[in-house]
JSON list of N, CA and C in Angstrom, two decimals:
[
{"chain": "I", "resi": 67, "resn": "MET", "atom": "N", "xyz": [-5.80, 23.14, 22.97]},
{"chain": "I", "resi": 67, "resn": "MET", "atom": "CA", "xyz": [-5.77, 22.03, 23.87]},
{"chain": "I", "resi": 67, "resn": "MET", "atom": "C", "xyz": [-6.91, 21.09, 23.58]},
{"chain": "I", "resi": 68, "resn": "GLU", "atom": "N", "xyz": [-8.07, 21.50, 23.32]},
{"chain": "I", "resi": 68, "resn": "GLU", "atom": "CA", "xyz": [-9.14, 20.82, 22.97]},
{"chain": "I", "resi": 68, "resn": "GLU", "atom": "C", "xyz": [-8.98, 20.04, 21.60]},
{"chain": "I", "resi": 69, "resn": "THR", "atom": "N", "xyz": [-8.27, 20.63, 20.86]},
{"chain": "I", "resi": 69, "resn": "THR", "atom": "CA", "xyz": [-7.99, 20.09, 19.44]},
{"chain": "I", "resi": 69, "resn": "THR", "atom": "C", "xyz": [-7.08, 18.88, 19.75]},
{"chain": "I", "resi": 70, "resn": "THR", "atom": "N", "xyz": [-6.14, 19.03, 20.48]},
{"chain": "I", "resi": 70, "resn": "THR", "atom": "CA", "xyz": [-5.21, 17.88, 20.83]},
{"chain": "I", "resi": 70, "resn": "THR", "atom": "C", "xyz": [-5.86, 16.75, 21.51]},
{"chain": "I", "resi": 71, "resn": "GLN", "atom": "N", "xyz": [-6.65, 17.03, 22.37]},
{"chain": "I", "resi": 71, "resn": "GLN", "atom": "CA", "xyz": [-7.52, 15.98, 23.06]},
{"chain": "I", "resi": 71, "resn": "GLN", "atom": "C", "xyz": [-8.33, 15.20, 22.08]},
{"chain": "I", "resi": 72, "resn": "PHE", "atom": "N", "xyz": [-9.05, 15.91, 21.17]},
{"chain": "I", "resi": 72, "resn": "PHE", "atom": "CA", "xyz": [-9.75, 15.34, 20.08]},
{"chain": "I", "resi": 72, "resn": "PHE", "atom": "C", "xyz": [-9.09, 14.38, 19.25]},
{"chain": "I", "resi": 73, "resn": "ALA", "atom": "N", "xyz": [-7.89, 14.92, 18.82]},
{"chain": "I", "resi": 73, "resn": "ALA", "atom": "CA", "xyz": [-6.89, 14.16, 17.91]},
{"chain": "I", "resi": 73, "resn": "ALA", "atom": "C", "xyz": [-6.59, 12.88, 18.85]},
{"chain": "I", "resi": 74, "resn": "LYS", "atom": "N", "xyz": [-6.23, 13.02, 19.96]},
{"chain": "I", "resi": 74, "resn": "LYS", "atom": "CA", "xyz": [-5.82, 11.65, 20.71]},
{"chain": "I", "resi": 74, "resn": "LYS", "atom": "C", "xyz": [-6.90, 10.70, 20.87]},
{"chain": "I", "resi": 75, "resn": "GLN", "atom": "N", "xyz": [-8.29, 11.33, 21.00]},
{"chain": "I", "resi": 75, "resn": "GLN", "atom": "CA", "xyz": [-9.31, 10.39, 21.04]},
{"chain": "I", "resi": 75, "resn": "GLN", "atom": "C", "xyz": [-9.54, 9.70, 19.79]},
{"chain": "I", "resi": 76, "resn": "THR", "atom": "N", "xyz": [-9.34, 10.45, 18.70]},
{"chain": "I", "resi": 76, "resn": "THR", "atom": "CA", "xyz": [-9.66, 10.06, 17.43]},
{"chain": "I", "resi": 76, "resn": "THR", "atom": "C", "xyz": [-8.56, 8.90, 17.04]},
{"chain": "I", "resi": 77, "resn": "LEU", "atom": "N", "xyz": [-7.46, 9.16, 17.42]},
{"chain": "I", "resi": 77, "resn": "LEU", "atom": "CA", "xyz": [-6.27, 8.29, 17.22]},
{"chain": "I", "resi": 77, "resn": "LEU", "atom": "C", "xyz": [-6.58, 6.95, 17.94]},
{"chain": "I", "resi": 78, "resn": "GLY", "atom": "N", "xyz": [-6.94, 7.02, 19.14]},
{"chain": "I", "resi": 78, "resn": "GLY", "atom": "CA", "xyz": [-7.27, 5.79, 20.00]},
{"chain": "I", "resi": 78, "resn": "GLY", "atom": "C", "xyz": [-8.30, 5.12, 19.36]},
{"chain": "I", "resi": 79, "resn": "PHE", "atom": "N", "xyz": [-9.28, 5.75, 18.76]},
{"chain": "I", "resi": 79, "resn": "PHE", "atom": "CA", "xyz": [-10.41, 5.10, 18.13]},
{"chain": "I", "resi": 79, "resn": "PHE", "atom": "C", "xyz": [-9.97, 4.41, 16.74]},
{"chain": "I", "resi": 80, "resn": "GLN", "atom": "N", "xyz": [-9.06, 4.97, 16.05]},
{"chain": "I", "resi": 80, "resn": "GLN", "atom": "CA", "xyz": [-8.60, 4.48, 14.89]},
{"chain": "I", "resi": 80, "resn": "GLN", "atom": "C", "xyz": [-7.56, 3.12, 15.29]},
{"chain": "I", "resi": 81, "resn": "LYS", "atom": "N", "xyz": [-6.91, 3.25, 16.45]},
{"chain": "I", "resi": 81, "resn": "LYS", "atom": "CA", "xyz": [-6.01, 2.12, 16.81]},
{"chain": "I", "resi": 81, "resn": "LYS", "atom": "C", "xyz": [-6.86, 1.03, 17.13]},
{"chain": "I", "resi": 82, "resn": "THR", "atom": "N", "xyz": [-8.03, 1.21, 17.94]},
{"chain": "I", "resi": 82, "resn": "THR", "atom": "CA", "xyz": [-8.89, 0.18, 18.24]},
{"chain": "I", "resi": 82, "resn": "THR", "atom": "C", "xyz": [-9.60, -0.47, 17.06]},
{"chain": "I", "resi": 83, "resn": "MET", "atom": "N", "xyz": [-9.98, 0.46, 16.12]},
{"chain": "I", "resi": 83, "resn": "MET", "atom": "CA", "xyz": [-10.67, -0.20, 14.98]},
{"chain": "I", "resi": 83, "resn": "MET", "atom": "C", "xyz": [-9.66, -0.96, 14.05]},
{"chain": "I", "resi": 84, "resn": "PHE", "atom": "N", "xyz": [-8.45, -0.50, 14.01]},
{"chain": "I", "resi": 84, "resn": "PHE", "atom": "CA", "xyz": [-7.37, -1.35, 13.22]},
{"chain": "I", "resi": 84, "resn": "PHE", "atom": "C", "xyz": [-7.17, -2.54, 13.89]},
{"chain": "I", "resi": 85, "resn": "GLU", "atom": "N", "xyz": [-6.97, -2.63, 15.18]},
{"chain": "I", "resi": 85, "resn": "GLU", "atom": "CA", "xyz": [-6.69, -3.87, 15.89]},
{"chain": "I", "resi": 85, "resn": "GLU", "atom": "C", "xyz": [-7.67, -4.88, 15.68]},
{"chain": "I", "resi": 86, "resn": "ASN", "atom": "N", "xyz": [-9.01, -4.44, 15.98]},
{"chain": "I", "resi": 86, "resn": "ASN", "atom": "CA", "xyz": [-10.28, -5.34, 15.79]},
{"chain": "I", "resi": 86, "resn": "ASN", "atom": "C", "xyz": [-10.27, -5.88, 14.27]},
{"chain": "I", "resi": 87, "resn": "SER", "atom": "N", "xyz": [-10.11, -5.05, 13.33]},
{"chain": "I", "resi": 87, "resn": "SER", "atom": "CA", "xyz": [-10.20, -5.42, 11.89]},
{"chain": "I", "resi": 87, "resn": "SER", "atom": "C", "xyz": [-8.97, -6.33, 11.65]},
{"chain": "I", "resi": 88, "resn": "PHE", "atom": "N", "xyz": [-7.86, -5.94, 12.03]},
{"chain": "I", "resi": 88, "resn": "PHE", "atom": "CA", "xyz": [-6.71, -6.81, 11.76]},
{"chain": "I", "resi": 88, "resn": "PHE", "atom": "C", "xyz": [-6.81, -8.17, 12.47]},
{"chain": "I", "resi": 89, "resn": "ASN", "atom": "N", "xyz": [-7.30, -8.18, 13.78]},
{"chain": "I", "resi": 89, "resn": "ASN", "atom": "CA", "xyz": [-7.49, -9.54, 14.33]},
{"chain": "I", "resi": 89, "resn": "ASN", "atom": "C", "xyz": [-8.52, -10.41, 13.75]},
{"chain": "I", "resi": 90, "resn": "ALA", "atom": "N", "xyz": [-9.54, -9.81, 13.23]},
{"chain": "I", "resi": 90, "resn": "ALA", "atom": "CA", "xyz": [-10.77, -10.47, 12.43]},
{"chain": "I", "resi": 90, "resn": "ALA", "atom": "C", "xyz": [-9.99, -11.02, 11.10]},
{"chain": "I", "resi": 91, "resn": "MET", "atom": "N", "xyz": [-9.31, -10.21, 10.46]},
{"chain": "I", "resi": 91, "resn": "MET", "atom": "CA", "xyz": [-8.44, -10.75, 9.26]},
{"chain": "I", "resi": 91, "resn": "MET", "atom": "C", "xyz": [-7.63, -11.92, 9.50]},
{"chain": "I", "resi": 92, "resn": "VAL", "atom": "N", "xyz": [-6.81, -11.82, 10.63]},
{"chain": "I", "resi": 92, "resn": "VAL", "atom": "CA", "xyz": [-5.91, -12.90, 11.05]},
{"chain": "I", "resi": 92, "resn": "VAL", "atom": "C", "xyz": [-6.77, -14.23, 11.20]},
{"chain": "I", "resi": 93, "resn": "MET", "atom": "N", "xyz": [-7.83, -14.07, 12.10]},
{"chain": "I", "resi": 93, "resn": "MET", "atom": "CA", "xyz": [-8.85, -15.32, 12.26]},
{"chain": "I", "resi": 93, "resn": "MET", "atom": "C", "xyz": [-9.21, -15.80, 10.91]},
{"chain": "I", "resi": 94, "resn": "ALA", "atom": "N", "xyz": [-9.80, -15.07, 10.05]},
{"chain": "I", "resi": 94, "resn": "ALA", "atom": "CA", "xyz": [-10.20, -15.51, 8.72]},
{"chain": "I", "resi": 94, "resn": "ALA", "atom": "C", "xyz": [-9.10, -16.23, 8.10]},
{"chain": "I", "resi": 95, "resn": "GLN", "atom": "N", "xyz": [-7.96, -15.65, 7.97]},
{"chain": "I", "resi": 95, "resn": "GLN", "atom": "CA", "xyz": [-6.69, -16.18, 7.22]},
{"chain": "I", "resi": 95, "resn": "GLN", "atom": "C", "xyz": [-6.44, -17.59, 7.85]},
{"chain": "I", "resi": 96, "resn": "GLU", "atom": "N", "xyz": [-6.47, -17.58, 9.15]},
{"chain": "I", "resi": 96, "resn": "GLU", "atom": "CA", "xyz": [-5.98, -18.77, 9.88]},
{"chain": "I", "resi": 96, "resn": "GLU", "atom": "C", "xyz": [-6.99, -19.96, 9.59]},
{"chain": "I", "resi": 97, "resn": "GLN", "atom": "N", "xyz": [-8.35, -19.47, 9.52]},
{"chain": "I", "resi": 97, "resn": "GLN", "atom": "CA", "xyz": [-9.34, -20.57, 9.26]},
{"chain": "I", "resi": 97, "resn": "GLN", "atom": "C", "xyz": [-9.17, -21.14, 7.85]},
{"chain": "I", "resi": 98, "resn": "THR", "atom": "N", "xyz": [-9.03, -20.26, 6.95]},
{"chain": "I", "resi": 98, "resn": "THR", "atom": "CA", "xyz": [-8.89, -20.47, 5.62]},
{"chain": "I", "resi": 98, "resn": "THR", "atom": "C", "xyz": [-7.63, -21.41, 5.30]},
{"chain": "I", "resi": 99, "resn": "GLU", "atom": "N", "xyz": [-6.50, -21.17, 6.05]},
{"chain": "I", "resi": 99, "resn": "GLU", "atom": "CA", "xyz": [-5.39, -22.02, 5.97]},
{"chain": "I", "resi": 99, "resn": "GLU", "atom": "C", "xyz": [-5.57, -23.32, 6.51]},
{"chain": "I", "resi": 100, "resn": "ASN", "atom": "N", "xyz": [-6.33, -23.54, 7.62]},
{"chain": "I", "resi": 100, "resn": "ASN", "atom": "CA", "xyz": [-6.66, -24.68, 8.08]},
{"chain": "I", "resi": 100, "resn": "ASN", "atom": "C", "xyz": [-7.55, -25.59, 7.13]},
{"chain": "I", "resi": 101, "resn": "MET", "atom": "N", "xyz": [-8.57, -24.94, 6.49]},
{"chain": "I", "resi": 101, "resn": "MET", "atom": "CA", "xyz": [-9.40, -25.60, 5.65]},
{"chain": "I", "resi": 101, "resn": "MET", "atom": "C", "xyz": [-8.56, -26.03, 4.37]},
{"chain": "I", "resi": 102, "resn": "VAL", "atom": "N", "xyz": [-7.74, -25.19, 3.84]},
{"chain": "I", "resi": 102, "resn": "VAL", "atom": "CA", "xyz": [-6.90, -25.61, 2.67]},
{"chain": "I", "resi": 102, "resn": "VAL", "atom": "C", "xyz": [-5.94, -26.77, 3.10]},
{"chain": "I", "resi": 103, "resn": "ASN", "atom": "N", "xyz": [-5.40, -26.64, 4.00]},
{"chain": "I", "resi": 103, "resn": "ASN", "atom": "CA", "xyz": [-4.39, -27.72, 4.54]},
{"chain": "I", "resi": 103, "resn": "ASN", "atom": "C", "xyz": [-5.22, -29.06, 4.66]},
{"chain": "I", "resi": 104, "resn": "GLY", "atom": "N", "xyz": [-6.39, -29.14, 5.36]},
{"chain": "I", "resi": 104, "resn": "GLY", "atom": "CA", "xyz": [-7.13, -30.10, 5.45]},
{"chain": "I", "resi": 104, "resn": "GLY", "atom": "C", "xyz": [-7.50, -30.75, 4.05]},
{"chain": "I", "resi": 105, "resn": "TYR", "atom": "N", "xyz": [-7.85, -29.83, 3.14]},
{"chain": "I", "resi": 105, "resn": "TYR", "atom": "CA", "xyz": [-8.31, -30.20, 1.82]},
{"chain": "I", "resi": 105, "resn": "TYR", "atom": "C", "xyz": [-7.14, -30.79, 1.08]},
{"chain": "I", "resi": 106, "resn": "ILE", "atom": "N", "xyz": [-5.98, -30.21, 1.20]},
{"chain": "I", "resi": 106, "resn": "ILE", "atom": "CA", "xyz": [-4.80, -30.74, 0.42]},
{"chain": "I", "resi": 106, "resn": "ILE", "atom": "C", "xyz": [-4.34, -32.09, 0.90]},
{"chain": "I", "resi": 107, "resn": "GLU", "atom": "N", "xyz": [-4.51, -32.25, 2.19]},
{"chain": "I", "resi": 107, "resn": "GLU", "atom": "CA", "xyz": [-4.05, -33.56, 2.77]},
{"chain": "I", "resi": 107, "resn": "GLU", "atom": "C", "xyz": [-4.86, -34.60, 2.13]},
{"chain": "I", "resi": 108, "resn": "LYS", "atom": "N", "xyz": [-6.02, -34.43, 1.67]},
{"chain": "I", "resi": 108, "resn": "LYS", "atom": "CA", "xyz": [-6.91, -35.60, 1.25]},
{"chain": "I", "resi": 108, "resn": "LYS", "atom": "C", "xyz": [-6.77, -35.69, -0.35]},
{"chain": "I", "resi": 109, "resn": "LEU", "atom": "N", "xyz": [-6.04, -34.93, -1.02]},
{"chain": "I", "resi": 109, "resn": "LEU", "atom": "CA", "xyz": [-5.81, -35.00, -2.47]},
{"chain": "I", "resi": 109, "resn": "LEU", "atom": "C", "xyz": [-4.53, -35.76, -2.69]},
{"chain": "I", "resi": 110, "resn": "PRO", "atom": "N", "xyz": [-4.68, -36.93, -3.29]},
{"chain": "I", "resi": 110, "resn": "PRO", "atom": "CA", "xyz": [-3.54, -37.89, -3.49]},
{"chain": "I", "resi": 110, "resn": "PRO", "atom": "C", "xyz": [-2.68, -37.42, -4.49]},
{"chain": "I", "resi": 111, "resn": "TRP", "atom": "N", "xyz": [-2.98, -36.63, -5.41]},
{"chain": "I", "resi": 111, "resn": "TRP", "atom": "CA", "xyz": [-2.17, -36.06, -6.60]},
{"chain": "I", "resi": 111, "resn": "TRP", "atom": "C", "xyz": [-1.13, -34.99, -6.19]},
{"chain": "I", "resi": 112, "resn": "VAL", "atom": "N", "xyz": [-1.51, -34.37, -5.02]},
{"chain": "I", "resi": 112, "resn": "VAL", "atom": "CA", "xyz": [-0.54, -33.28, -4.55]},
{"chain": "I", "resi": 112, "resn": "VAL", "atom": "C", "xyz": [0.56, -33.68, -4.06]},
{"chain": "I", "resi": 113, "resn": "THR", "atom": "N", "xyz": [1.81, -33.38, -4.62]},
{"chain": "I", "resi": 113, "resn": "THR", "atom": "CA", "xyz": [3.06, -33.81, -4.30]},
{"chain": "I", "resi": 113, "resn": "THR", "atom": "C", "xyz": [3.64, -33.21, -3.05]},
{"chain": "I", "resi": 114, "resn": "GLU", "atom": "N", "xyz": [4.65, -33.73, -2.67]},
{"chain": "I", "resi": 114, "resn": "GLU", "atom": "CA", "xyz": [5.25, -33.09, -1.32]},
{"chain": "I", "resi": 114, "resn": "GLU", "atom": "C", "xyz": [5.88, -31.67, -1.62]},
{"chain": "I", "resi": 115, "resn": "GLU", "atom": "N", "xyz": [6.43, -31.51, -2.97]},
{"chain": "I", "resi": 115, "resn": "GLU", "atom": "CA", "xyz": [7.11, -30.33, -3.38]},
{"chain": "I", "resi": 115, "resn": "GLU", "atom": "C", "xyz": [5.78, -29.25, -3.47]},
{"chain": "I", "resi": 116, "resn": "SER", "atom": "N", "xyz": [4.86, -29.66, -3.93]},
{"chain": "I", "resi": 116, "resn": "SER", "atom": "CA", "xyz": [3.62, -28.67, -3.96]},
{"chain": "I", "resi": 116, "resn": "SER", "atom": "C", "xyz": [3.24, -28.28, -2.58]},
{"chain": "I", "resi": 117, "resn": "ARG", "atom": "N", "xyz": [3.17, -29.25, -1.70]},
{"chain": "I", "resi": 117, "resn": "ARG", "atom": "CA", "xyz": [2.63, -28.93, -0.33]},
{"chain": "I", "resi": 117, "resn": "ARG", "atom": "C", "xyz": [3.74, -27.91, 0.30]},
{"chain": "I", "resi": 118, "resn": "LYS", "atom": "N", "xyz": [5.10, -28.11, 0.10]},
{"chain": "I", "resi": 118, "resn": "LYS", "atom": "CA", "xyz": [6.11, -27.24, 0.64]},
{"chain": "I", "resi": 118, "resn": "LYS", "atom": "C", "xyz": [5.99, -25.87, 0.01]},
{"chain": "I", "resi": 119, "resn": "SER", "atom": "N", "xyz": [5.67, -25.83, -1.25]},
{"chain": "I", "resi": 119, "resn": "SER", "atom": "CA", "xyz": [5.66, -24.44, -1.98]},
{"chain": "I", "resi": 119, "resn": "SER", "atom": "C", "xyz": [4.30, -23.64, -1.37]},
{"chain": "I", "resi": 120, "resn": "MET", "atom": "N", "xyz": [3.33, -24.37, -1.05]},
{"chain": "I", "resi": 120, "resn": "MET", "atom": "CA", "xyz": [2.16, -23.86, -0.63]},
{"chain": "I", "resi": 120, "resn": "MET", "atom": "C", "xyz": [2.43, -23.31, 0.93]},
{"chain": "I", "resi": 121, "resn": "GLU", "atom": "N", "xyz": [3.07, -24.11, 1.68]},
{"chain": "I", "resi": 121, "resn": "GLU", "atom": "CA", "xyz": [3.41, -23.69, 2.97]},
{"chain": "I", "resi": 121, "resn": "GLU", "atom": "C", "xyz": [4.48, -22.40, 2.96]},
{"chain": "I", "resi": 122, "resn": "SER", "atom": "N", "xyz": [5.29, -22.50, 1.87]},
{"chain": "I", "resi": 122, "resn": "SER", "atom": "CA", "xyz": [6.11, -21.33, 1.85]},
{"chain": "I", "resi": 122, "resn": "SER", "atom": "C", "xyz": [5.29, -20.16, 1.45]},
{"chain": "I", "resi": 123, "resn": "SER", "atom": "N", "xyz": [4.48, -20.22, 0.68]},
{"chain": "I", "resi": 123, "resn": "SER", "atom": "CA", "xyz": [3.58, -19.03, 0.19]},
{"chain": "I", "resi": 123, "resn": "SER", "atom": "C", "xyz": [2.67, -18.59, 1.47]},
{"chain": "I", "resi": 124, "resn": "MET", "atom": "N", "xyz": [2.21, -19.52, 2.32]},
{"chain": "I", "resi": 124, "resn": "MET", "atom": "CA", "xyz": [1.40, -19.09, 3.45]},
{"chain": "I", "resi": 124, "resn": "MET", "atom": "C", "xyz": [2.43, -18.42, 4.50]},
{"chain": "I", "resi": 125, "resn": "ASP", "atom": "N", "xyz": [3.60, -18.78, 4.73]},
{"chain": "I", "resi": 125, "resn": "ASP", "atom": "CA", "xyz": [4.55, -18.26, 5.54]},
{"chain": "I", "resi": 125, "resn": "ASP", "atom": "C", "xyz": [4.93, -16.81, 5.02]},
{"chain": "I", "resi": 126, "resn": "ILE", "atom": "N", "xyz": [5.00, -16.67, 3.76]},
{"chain": "I", "resi": 126, "resn": "ILE", "atom": "CA", "xyz": [5.34, -15.41, 3.22]},
{"chain": "I", "resi": 126, "resn": "ILE", "atom": "C", "xyz": [4.12, -14.40, 3.44]},
{"chain": "I", "resi": 127, "resn": "ALA", "atom": "N", "xyz": [2.98, -14.84, 3.32]},
{"chain": "I", "resi": 127, "resn": "ALA", "atom": "CA", "xyz": [1.79, -14.02, 3.52]},
{"chain": "I", "resi": 127, "resn": "ALA", "atom": "C", "xyz": [1.74, -13.63, 4.90]},
{"chain": "I", "resi": 128, "resn": "LYS", "atom": "N", "xyz": [2.05, -14.63, 5.88]},
{"chain": "I", "resi": 128, "resn": "LYS", "atom": "CA", "xyz": [2.02, -14.26, 7.42]},
{"chain": "I", "resi": 128, "resn": "LYS", "atom": "C", "xyz": [3.02, -13.19, 7.65]},
{"chain": "I", "resi": 129, "resn": "GLN", "atom": "N", "xyz": [4.19, -13.30, 7.14]},
{"chain": "I", "resi": 129, "resn": "GLN", "atom": "CA", "xyz": [5.39, -12.27, 7.31]},
{"chain": "I", "resi": 129, "resn": "GLN", "atom": "C", "xyz": [4.94, -11.01, 6.80]},
{"chain": "I", "resi": 130, "resn": "ALA", "atom": "N", "xyz": [4.23, -11.00, 5.56]},
{"chain": "I", "resi": 130, "resn": "ALA", "atom": "CA", "xyz": [3.84, -9.77, 5.10]},
{"chain": "I", "resi": 130, "resn": "ALA", "atom": "C", "xyz": [2.71, -9.05, 5.97]},
{"chain": "I", "resi": 131, "resn": "ARG", "atom": "N", "xyz": [1.94, -9.89, 6.44]},
{"chain": "I", "resi": 131, "resn": "ARG", "atom": "CA", "xyz": [0.85, -9.50, 7.33]},
{"chain": "I", "resi": 131, "resn": "ARG", "atom": "C", "xyz": [1.47, -8.90, 8.65]},
{"chain": "I", "resi": 132, "resn": "ASP", "atom": "N", "xyz": [2.44, -9.45, 9.13]},
{"chain": "I", "resi": 132, "resn": "ASP", "atom": "CA", "xyz": [3.18, -8.96, 10.38]},
{"chain": "I", "resi": 132, "resn": "ASP", "atom": "C", "xyz": [3.91, -7.68, 10.17]},
{"chain": "I", "resi": 133, "resn": "ASP", "atom": "N", "xyz": [4.46, -7.77, 9.07]},
{"chain": "I", "resi": 133, "resn": "ASP", "atom": "CA", "xyz": [5.33, -6.37, 8.63]},
{"chain": "I", "resi": 133, "resn": "ASP", "atom": "C", "xyz": [4.26, -5.21, 8.45]},
{"chain": "I", "resi": 134, "resn": "PHE", "atom": "N", "xyz": [3.11, -5.48, 7.85]},
{"chain": "I", "resi": 134, "resn": "PHE", "atom": "CA", "xyz": [2.06, -4.48, 7.70]},
{"chain": "I", "resi": 134, "resn": "PHE", "atom": "C", "xyz": [1.58, -3.99, 8.97]},
{"chain": "I", "resi": 135, "resn": "LYS", "atom": "N", "xyz": [1.41, -4.90, 9.94]},
{"chain": "I", "resi": 135, "resn": "LYS", "atom": "CA", "xyz": [0.95, -4.36, 11.22]},
{"chain": "I", "resi": 135, "resn": "LYS", "atom": "C", "xyz": [1.99, -3.68, 12.05]},
{"chain": "I", "resi": 136, "resn": "LYS", "atom": "N", "xyz": [3.21, -4.04, 11.92]},
{"chain": "I", "resi": 136, "resn": "LYS", "atom": "CA", "xyz": [4.34, -3.34, 12.44]},
{"chain": "I", "resi": 136, "resn": "LYS", "atom": "C", "xyz": [4.36, -1.82, 12.01]},
{"chain": "I", "resi": 137, "resn": "ALA", "atom": "N", "xyz": [4.26, -1.81, 10.57]},
{"chain": "I", "resi": 137, "resn": "ALA", "atom": "CA", "xyz": [4.33, -0.51, 10.04]},
{"chain": "I", "resi": 137, "resn": "ALA", "atom": "C", "xyz": [3.13, 0.34, 10.42]},
{"chain": "I", "resi": 138, "resn": "VAL", "atom": "N", "xyz": [2.07, -0.12, 10.49]},
{"chain": "I", "resi": 138, "resn": "VAL", "atom": "CA", "xyz": [0.82, 0.80, 11.07]},
{"chain": "I", "resi": 138, "resn": "VAL", "atom": "C", "xyz": [0.96, 1.09, 12.44]},
{"chain": "I", "resi": 139, "resn": "GLU", "atom": "N", "xyz": [1.51, 0.07, 13.24]},
{"chain": "I", "resi": 139, "resn": "GLU", "atom": "CA", "xyz": [1.67, 0.41, 14.72]},
{"chain": "I", "resi": 139, "resn": "GLU", "atom": "C", "xyz": [2.73, 1.52, 14.91]},
{"chain": "I", "resi": 140, "resn": "ASP", "atom": "N", "xyz": [3.84, 1.37, 14.02]},
{"chain": "I", "resi": 140, "resn": "ASP", "atom": "CA", "xyz": [4.85, 2.54, 14.09]},
{"chain": "I", "resi": 140, "resn": "ASP", "atom": "C", "xyz": [4.33, 3.76, 13.63]},
{"chain": "I", "resi": 141, "resn": "GLY", "atom": "N", "xyz": [3.47, 3.82, 12.71]},
{"chain": "I", "resi": 141, "resn": "GLY", "atom": "CA", "xyz": [2.88, 5.08, 12.33]},
{"chain": "I", "resi": 141, "resn": "GLY", "atom": "C", "xyz": [1.91, 5.77, 13.45]},
{"chain": "I", "resi": 142, "resn": "PHE", "atom": "N", "xyz": [1.07, 4.83, 14.09]},
{"chain": "I", "resi": 142, "resn": "PHE", "atom": "CA", "xyz": [0.44, 5.26, 15.31]},
{"chain": "I", "resi": 142, "resn": "PHE", "atom": "C", "xyz": [1.32, 5.88, 16.32]},
{"chain": "I", "resi": 143, "resn": "ALA", "atom": "N", "xyz": [2.41, 5.08, 16.57]},
{"chain": "I", "resi": 143, "resn": "ALA", "atom": "CA", "xyz": [3.41, 5.68, 17.61]},
{"chain": "I", "resi": 143, "resn": "ALA", "atom": "C", "xyz": [3.95, 7.03, 17.24]},
{"chain": "I", "resi": 144, "resn": "ARG", "atom": "N", "xyz": [4.32, 7.23, 15.97]},
{"chain": "I", "resi": 144, "resn": "ARG", "atom": "CA", "xyz": [4.91, 8.42, 15.70]},
{"chain": "I", "resi": 144, "resn": "ARG", "atom": "C", "xyz": [3.83, 9.59, 15.74]},
{"chain": "I", "resi": 145, "resn": "PHE", "atom": "N", "xyz": [2.62, 9.27, 15.32]},
{"chain": "I", "resi": 145, "resn": "PHE", "atom": "CA", "xyz": [1.58, 10.26, 15.44]},
{"chain": "I", "resi": 145, "resn": "PHE", "atom": "C", "xyz": [1.32, 10.58, 16.97]},
{"chain": "I", "resi": 146, "resn": "GLU", "atom": "N", "xyz": [1.42, 9.69, 17.72]},
{"chain": "I", "resi": 146, "resn": "GLU", "atom": "CA", "xyz": [1.18, 9.87, 19.29]},
{"chain": "I", "resi": 146, "resn": "GLU", "atom": "C", "xyz": [2.32, 10.83, 19.92]},
{"chain": "I", "resi": 147, "resn": "GLU", "atom": "N", "xyz": [3.55, 10.60, 19.28]},
{"chain": "I", "resi": 147, "resn": "GLU", "atom": "CA", "xyz": [4.73, 11.47, 19.75]},
{"chain": "I", "resi": 147, "resn": "GLU", "atom": "C", "xyz": [4.41, 12.81, 19.31]},
{"chain": "I", "resi": 148, "resn": "LEU", "atom": "N", "xyz": [3.92, 13.10, 18.08]},
{"chain": "I", "resi": 148, "resn": "LEU", "atom": "CA", "xyz": [3.69, 14.51, 17.65]},
{"chain": "I", "resi": 148, "resn": "LEU", "atom": "C", "xyz": [2.58, 15.13, 18.52]},
{"chain": "I", "resi": 149, "resn": "LEU", "atom": "N", "xyz": [1.60, 14.27, 18.92]},
{"chain": "I", "resi": 149, "resn": "LEU", "atom": "CA", "xyz": [0.68, 14.91, 19.87]},
{"chain": "I", "resi": 149, "resn": "LEU", "atom": "C", "xyz": [1.17, 15.23, 21.21]},
{"chain": "I", "resi": 150, "resn": "GLU", "atom": "N", "xyz": [2.14, 14.46, 21.67]},
{"chain": "I", "resi": 150, "resn": "GLU", "atom": "CA", "xyz": [2.59, 14.59, 23.03]},
{"chain": "I", "resi": 150, "resn": "GLU", "atom": "C", "xyz": [3.60, 15.93, 23.02]},
{"chain": "I", "resi": 151, "resn": "GLU", "atom": "N", "xyz": [4.12, 16.28, 21.95]},
{"chain": "I", "resi": 151, "resn": "GLU", "atom": "CA", "xyz": [5.19, 17.33, 21.87]},
{"chain": "I", "resi": 151, "resn": "GLU", "atom": "C", "xyz": [4.33, 18.71, 22.05]},
{"chain": "I", "resi": 152, "resn": "LYS", "atom": "N", "xyz": [3.03, 18.79, 21.74]},
{"chain": "I", "resi": 152, "resn": "LYS", "atom": "CA", "xyz": [2.29, 19.93, 21.87]},
{"chain": "I", "resi": 152, "resn": "LYS", "atom": "C", "xyz": [1.75, 20.19, 23.24]}
]
C-alpha cells in the first residue's frame, strides 16, 4: 500500500513538472513566433508564398506539440489506471 501511494505521489510530481515545462516551452515558442512574424513583416523581399510556407511550418509544429502533449497525458492516464487497479 505504501509503495502504491509513493508511486501516485511521484506520478503527480512528474505530471506537474511536465505541465510546467510544457507551458514554459509553449510560451517560448509563441514569443519566438511573434518575433519572427514581426521581423518577416518588415522584410520587403519575403514573398507571400514564403510567408504562407512559414505559417504552414509553424502550424505543423503546433500540431506536433499538441500531439506530443496528448501522448504524454495518455501515458500518465494509463499509469494512473494501473495504480488504481492495485
